[in-house]
């Protein structure tokens, strides 16, 4: 069984539908026992880092997530919360990944539109998550903050500057984009995650 | 690792001009919905039936549509349940993002639509009448899911004005002014429909699209007037639009999305193929 962590952040339903489309049953829950016993855990999220972390801490979900031994996949805000610190609301996060999360630059020569909304590509794959994908595959992404590149980066995207499109450390995986909304490419990534032994 | 803003600046400077990577221009078919069926108004009138929304949605996503917009043109309280059911079916069946709009006026409406799988909502008349709605939605759900739709018309004085109620009610508000305030309140994207161009198939309104796109810090979706593939190229280049929306030319297969994206790519415009 796949557990999708239920908390005060959006897109949970979309993740569950995406799993259904690839024939995988899942349960949306904040029950510690169910999450601990799940074969795999998905930590989704669209929302505000500070509000989300407060919610997780109040329910002890922060400690639970860090302690998980099975493969865990963070999505979007999930990735950001798995990092060390987020500039959004000056928030201390879970610290699973070493990277920090910062806002896209809003000044300078190249004016960026924020949030980044739409399809961009991922490259420099270094993980089983991207098995079978051709280089520069397109994924759907919506965010204003990003994790810088570091030693845990397993795929890169450029939005003027290169940032971590995905991170991996031990049993923890995370993607900044939305595999549940990224067409066939997203389905492949979800399947690859589900197939991790 | 302790990457702060200073490091970002360095990265930014060393990475200008990377052409292979980056955000693509988006092609967005729009499905007008009435009683659970797809319709398209020509100049907001003369409605014709063009099929089942979910079937069309699956078809378009298979052909490479980058996202979809569903506008419920008969959104009333009684119809709201039908819309929520439709949103559920769409979310369960397609694997690309979609926006739902039409008669949305409360935070509760939006909460229900997002919870059932919509990625974004578009607000129009209600947001104009109560701009605080934009702020509430942005605070509650994040600006990334708040699309401000503006119906605009260029008047004799050469200025673009905001129209409400599906284009039936004129206001004295200039489009640039309203768009600017809405973004300041938290709108994450602007869906701009030119009433002068809509239904004409003579091309998008390039001037107002470029004005908004070049001055606002959020993406602009151009809508109204698409008649040929060259019109899309124009609105991405001269209009600097981030996305282009069209309805009837896709519904009646005058332009196939696959062909359009291949054409744009050949013309040097970055699209998802």
PDB file of C-alpha atoms in Angstrom, chain A residues 11 13-14 17-18 20-21 46-47 84 87 98-100 102-105 107-123 136 138-144 146 148-151 157-162 179-184 187, chain B residues 1-5 8-9 11-13 15-16 18 20-24 26 62 65-67 88-98 114-120 141 143-144 188-189 212-220 240 242 270-273:
ATOM      1  CA  UNK A  11      -2.818  18.480  -4.772  1.00  0.00           C
ATOM      2  CA  UNK A  13      -6.339  14.261  -4.793  1.00  0.00           C
ATOM      3  CA  UNK A  14      -4.382  14.723  -8.036  1.00  0.00           C
ATOM      4  CA  UNK A  17      -5.740   9.990  -9.266  1.00  0.00           C
ATOM      5  CA  UNK A  18      -2.347   9.763 -10.980  1.00  0.00           C
ATOM      6  CA  UNK A  20      -4.939   5.162  -9.952  1.00  0.00           C
ATOM      7  CA  UNK A  21      -4.168   5.769 -13.642  1.00  0.00           C
ATOM      8  CA  UNK A  46       1.191  22.891  -2.745  1.00  0.00           C
ATOM      9  CA  UNK A  47       1.112  25.662  -0.216  1.00  0.00           C
ATOM     10  CA  UNK A  84      17.219  22.402   5.529  1.00  0.00           C
ATOM     11  CA  UNK A  87      13.260  31.490   2.661  1.00  0.00           C
ATOM     12  CA  UNK A  98      21.369  19.593   2.839  1.00  0.00           C
ATOM     13  CA  UNK A  99      20.081  22.185   0.400  1.00  0.00           C
ATOM     14  CA  UNK A 100      18.382  25.473   1.251  1.00  0.00           C
ATOM     15  CA  UNK A 102      15.357  30.336  -1.823  1.00  0.00           C
ATOM     16  CA  UNK A 103      13.186  32.671  -3.883  1.00  0.00           C
ATOM     17  CA  UNK A 104      13.866  33.080  -7.602  1.00  0.00           C
ATOM     18  CA  UNK A 105      15.675  36.377  -8.151  1.00  0.00           C
ATOM     19  CA  UNK A 107      15.750  41.795 -10.018  1.00  0.00           C
ATOM     20  CA  UNK A 108      18.695  41.929 -12.350  1.00  0.00           C
ATOM     21  CA  UNK A 109      19.095  41.879 -16.105  1.00  0.00           C
ATOM     22  CA  UNK A 110      16.719  39.013 -16.760  1.00  0.00           C
ATOM     23  CA  UNK A 111      13.370  39.656 -15.156  1.00  0.00           C
ATOM     24  CA  UNK A 112      11.822  36.381 -14.144  1.00  0.00           C
ATOM     25  CA  UNK A 113       8.130  35.874 -13.892  1.00  0.00           C
ATOM     26  CA  UNK A 114       7.223  34.407 -10.536  1.00  0.00           C
ATOM     27  CA  UNK A 115       5.849  31.856  -9.953  1.00  0.00           C
ATOM     28  CA  UNK A 116       7.456  29.777 -12.667  1.00  0.00           C
ATOM     29  CA  UNK A 117       4.366  28.167 -14.210  1.00  0.00           C
ATOM     30  CA  UNK A 118       4.453  25.680 -17.043  1.00  0.00           C
ATOM     31  CA  UNK A 119       6.557  23.044 -18.755  1.00  0.00           C
ATOM     32  CA  UNK A 120      10.303  22.988 -18.444  1.00  0.00           C
ATOM     33  CA  UNK A 121      12.812  20.212 -18.930  1.00  0.00           C
ATOM     34  CA  UNK A 122      14.954  18.137 -16.623  1.00  0.00           C
ATOM     35  CA  UNK A 123      18.506  16.974 -17.396  1.00  0.00           C
ATOM     36  CA  UNK A 136      15.553  16.865 -21.411  1.00  0.00           C
ATOM     37  CA  UNK A 138       9.412  17.917 -20.117  1.00  0.00           C
ATOM     38  CA  UNK A 139       7.700  18.217 -16.750  1.00  0.00           C
ATOM     39  CA  UNK A 140       5.058  20.563 -15.371  1.00  0.00           C
ATOM     40  CA  UNK A 141       6.241  22.884 -12.671  1.00  0.00           C
ATOM     41  CA  UNK A 142       4.697  25.640 -10.526  1.00  0.00           C
ATOM     42  CA  UNK A 143       6.803  27.357  -7.870  1.00  0.00           C
ATOM     43  CA  UNK A 144       8.396  30.576  -6.673  1.00  0.00           C
ATOM     44  CA  UNK A 146      13.682  26.483  -5.405  1.00  0.00           C
ATOM     45  CA  UNK A 148      19.848  25.190  -5.038  1.00  0.00           C
ATOM     46  CA  UNK A 149      22.022  22.563  -6.676  1.00  0.00           C
ATOM     47  CA  UNK A 150      24.091  20.384  -4.388  1.00  0.00           C
ATOM     48  CA  UNK A 151      25.550  16.921  -3.929  1.00  0.00           C
ATOM     49  CA  UNK A 157      16.155  22.371 -14.464  1.00  0.00           C
ATOM     50  CA  UNK A 158      17.042  25.866 -15.654  1.00  0.00           C
ATOM     51  CA  UNK A 159      14.822  28.803 -14.967  1.00  0.00           C
ATOM     52  CA  UNK A 160      17.519  31.212 -16.076  1.00  0.00           C
ATOM     53  CA  UNK A 161      19.647  29.640 -13.367  1.00  0.00           C
ATOM     54  CA  UNK A 162      20.037  25.893 -12.814  1.00  0.00           C
ATOM     55  CA  UNK A 179       4.778  14.155 -11.856  1.00  0.00           C
ATOM     56  CA  UNK A 180       1.022  13.785 -11.320  1.00  0.00           C
ATOM     57  CA  UNK A 181       0.467  16.541 -13.910  1.00  0.00           C
ATOM     58  CA  UNK A 182       3.388  15.836 -16.236  1.00  0.00           C
ATOM     59  CA  UNK A 183       1.730  13.582 -18.797  1.00  0.00           C
ATOM     60  CA  UNK A 184       3.474  10.322 -19.718  1.00  0.00           C
ATOM     61  CA  UNK A 187       3.673   8.600 -15.121  1.00  0.00           C
TER      62      UNK A 187
ATOM     63  CA  UNK B   1      25.678  23.909   1.437  1.00  0.00           C
ATOM     64  CA  UNK B   2      24.541  27.395   2.260  1.00  0.00           C
ATOM     65  CA  UNK B   3      23.415  28.939  -0.988  1.00  0.00           C
ATOM     66  CA  UNK B   4      22.036  32.384  -0.357  1.00  0.00           C
ATOM     67  CA  UNK B   5      20.969  35.215  -2.629  1.00  0.00           C
ATOM     68  CA  UNK B   8      22.111  33.131  -6.879  1.00  0.00           C
ATOM     69  CA  UNK B   9      23.342  36.363  -8.401  1.00  0.00           C
ATOM     70  CA  UNK B  11      24.652  31.748 -11.010  1.00  0.00           C
ATOM     71  CA  UNK B  12      22.335  34.163 -12.772  1.00  0.00           C
ATOM     72  CA  UNK B  13      25.208  36.052 -14.337  1.00  0.00           C
ATOM     73  CA  UNK B  15      23.990  31.329 -16.927  1.00  0.00           C
ATOM     74  CA  UNK B  16      22.396  33.977 -19.133  1.00  0.00           C
ATOM     75  CA  UNK B  18      21.181  29.167 -22.055  1.00  0.00           C
ATOM     76  CA  UNK B  20      18.434  24.657 -24.725  1.00  0.00           C
ATOM     77  CA  UNK B  21      16.617  24.772 -21.419  1.00  0.00           C
ATOM     78  CA  UNK B  22      13.891  26.917 -19.957  1.00  0.00           C
ATOM     79  CA  UNK B  23      10.173  27.330 -19.738  1.00  0.00           C
ATOM     80  CA  UNK B  24       8.161  26.634 -22.885  1.00  0.00           C
ATOM     81  CA  UNK B  26       2.025  26.948 -23.590  1.00  0.00           C
ATOM     82  CA  UNK B  62      -2.966  13.236 -26.024  1.00  0.00           C
ATOM     83  CA  UNK B  65      -2.070  20.458 -25.114  1.00  0.00           C
ATOM     84  CA  UNK B  66      -0.028  21.917 -22.261  1.00  0.00           C
ATOM     85  CA  UNK B  67      -2.991  22.570 -20.037  1.00  0.00           C
ATOM     86  CA  UNK B  88     -13.642  15.086 -10.469  1.00  0.00           C
ATOM     87  CA  UNK B  89     -14.050  13.221 -13.767  1.00  0.00           C
ATOM     88  CA  UNK B  90     -11.562  15.485 -15.523  1.00  0.00           C
ATOM     89  CA  UNK B  91      -8.975  15.161 -12.739  1.00  0.00           C
ATOM     90  CA  UNK B  92      -9.317  11.386 -12.711  1.00  0.00           C
ATOM     91  CA  UNK B  93      -8.892  11.138 -16.478  1.00  0.00           C
ATOM     92  CA  UNK B  94      -6.206  13.593 -17.582  1.00  0.00           C
ATOM     93  CA  UNK B  95      -2.563  13.916 -16.619  1.00  0.00           C
ATOM     94  CA  UNK B  96      -1.991  17.597 -17.412  1.00  0.00           C
ATOM     95  CA  UNK B  97      -2.997  20.648 -15.357  1.00  0.00           C
ATOM     96  CA  UNK B  98      -6.344  22.364 -15.737  1.00  0.00           C
ATOM     97  CA  UNK B 114      -9.203  22.523  -5.845  1.00  0.00           C
ATOM     98  CA  UNK B 115      -9.922  19.704  -3.417  1.00  0.00           C
ATOM     99  CA  UNK B 116     -11.557  17.755  -6.228  1.00  0.00           C
ATOM    100  CA  UNK B 117      -8.531  18.037  -8.465  1.00  0.00           C
ATOM    101  CA  UNK B 118      -8.569  21.398 -10.263  1.00  0.00           C
ATOM    102  CA  UNK B 119      -5.089  22.928 -10.369  1.00  0.00           C
ATOM    103  CA  UNK B 120      -6.153  26.542 -10.703  1.00  0.00           C
ATOM    104  CA  UNK B 141      -4.413  28.543  -1.610  1.00  0.00           C
ATOM    105  CA  UNK B 143      -1.129  32.787  -5.914  1.00  0.00           C
ATOM    106  CA  UNK B 144      -0.095  29.945  -8.261  1.00  0.00           C
ATOM    107  CA  UNK B 188      -0.655  34.532 -10.146  1.00  0.00           C
ATOM    108  CA  UNK B 189      -1.549  34.660 -13.824  1.00  0.00           C
ATOM    109  CA  UNK B 212       0.706  43.441 -19.796  1.00  0.00           C
ATOM    110  CA  UNK B 213       3.313  40.757 -20.357  1.00  0.00           C
ATOM    111  CA  UNK B 214       6.193  43.221 -20.382  1.00  0.00           C
ATOM    112  CA  UNK B 215       5.095  45.125 -17.292  1.00  0.00           C
ATOM    113  CA  UNK B 216       3.627  42.446 -15.014  1.00  0.00           C
ATOM    114  CA  UNK B 217       5.738  39.978 -13.013  1.00  0.00           C
ATOM    115  CA  UNK B 218       3.305  37.105 -13.707  1.00  0.00           C
ATOM    116  CA  UNK B 219       2.554  35.041 -16.836  1.00  0.00           C
ATOM    117  CA  UNK B 220       0.011  36.335 -19.353  1.00  0.00           C
ATOM    118  CA  UNK B 240       5.409  38.233 -25.621  1.00  0.00           C
ATOM    119  CA  UNK B 242       3.558  33.159 -21.994  1.00  0.00           C
ATOM    120  CA  UNK B 270      10.336  26.794 -27.483  1.00  0.00           C
ATOM    121  CA  UNK B 271       7.412  24.421 -27.010  1.00  0.00           C
ATOM    122  CA  UNK B 272       6.964  21.014 -25.394  1.00  0.00           C
ATOM    123  CA  UNK B 273       6.930  18.343 -28.097  1.00  0.00           C
TER     124      UNK B 273
END
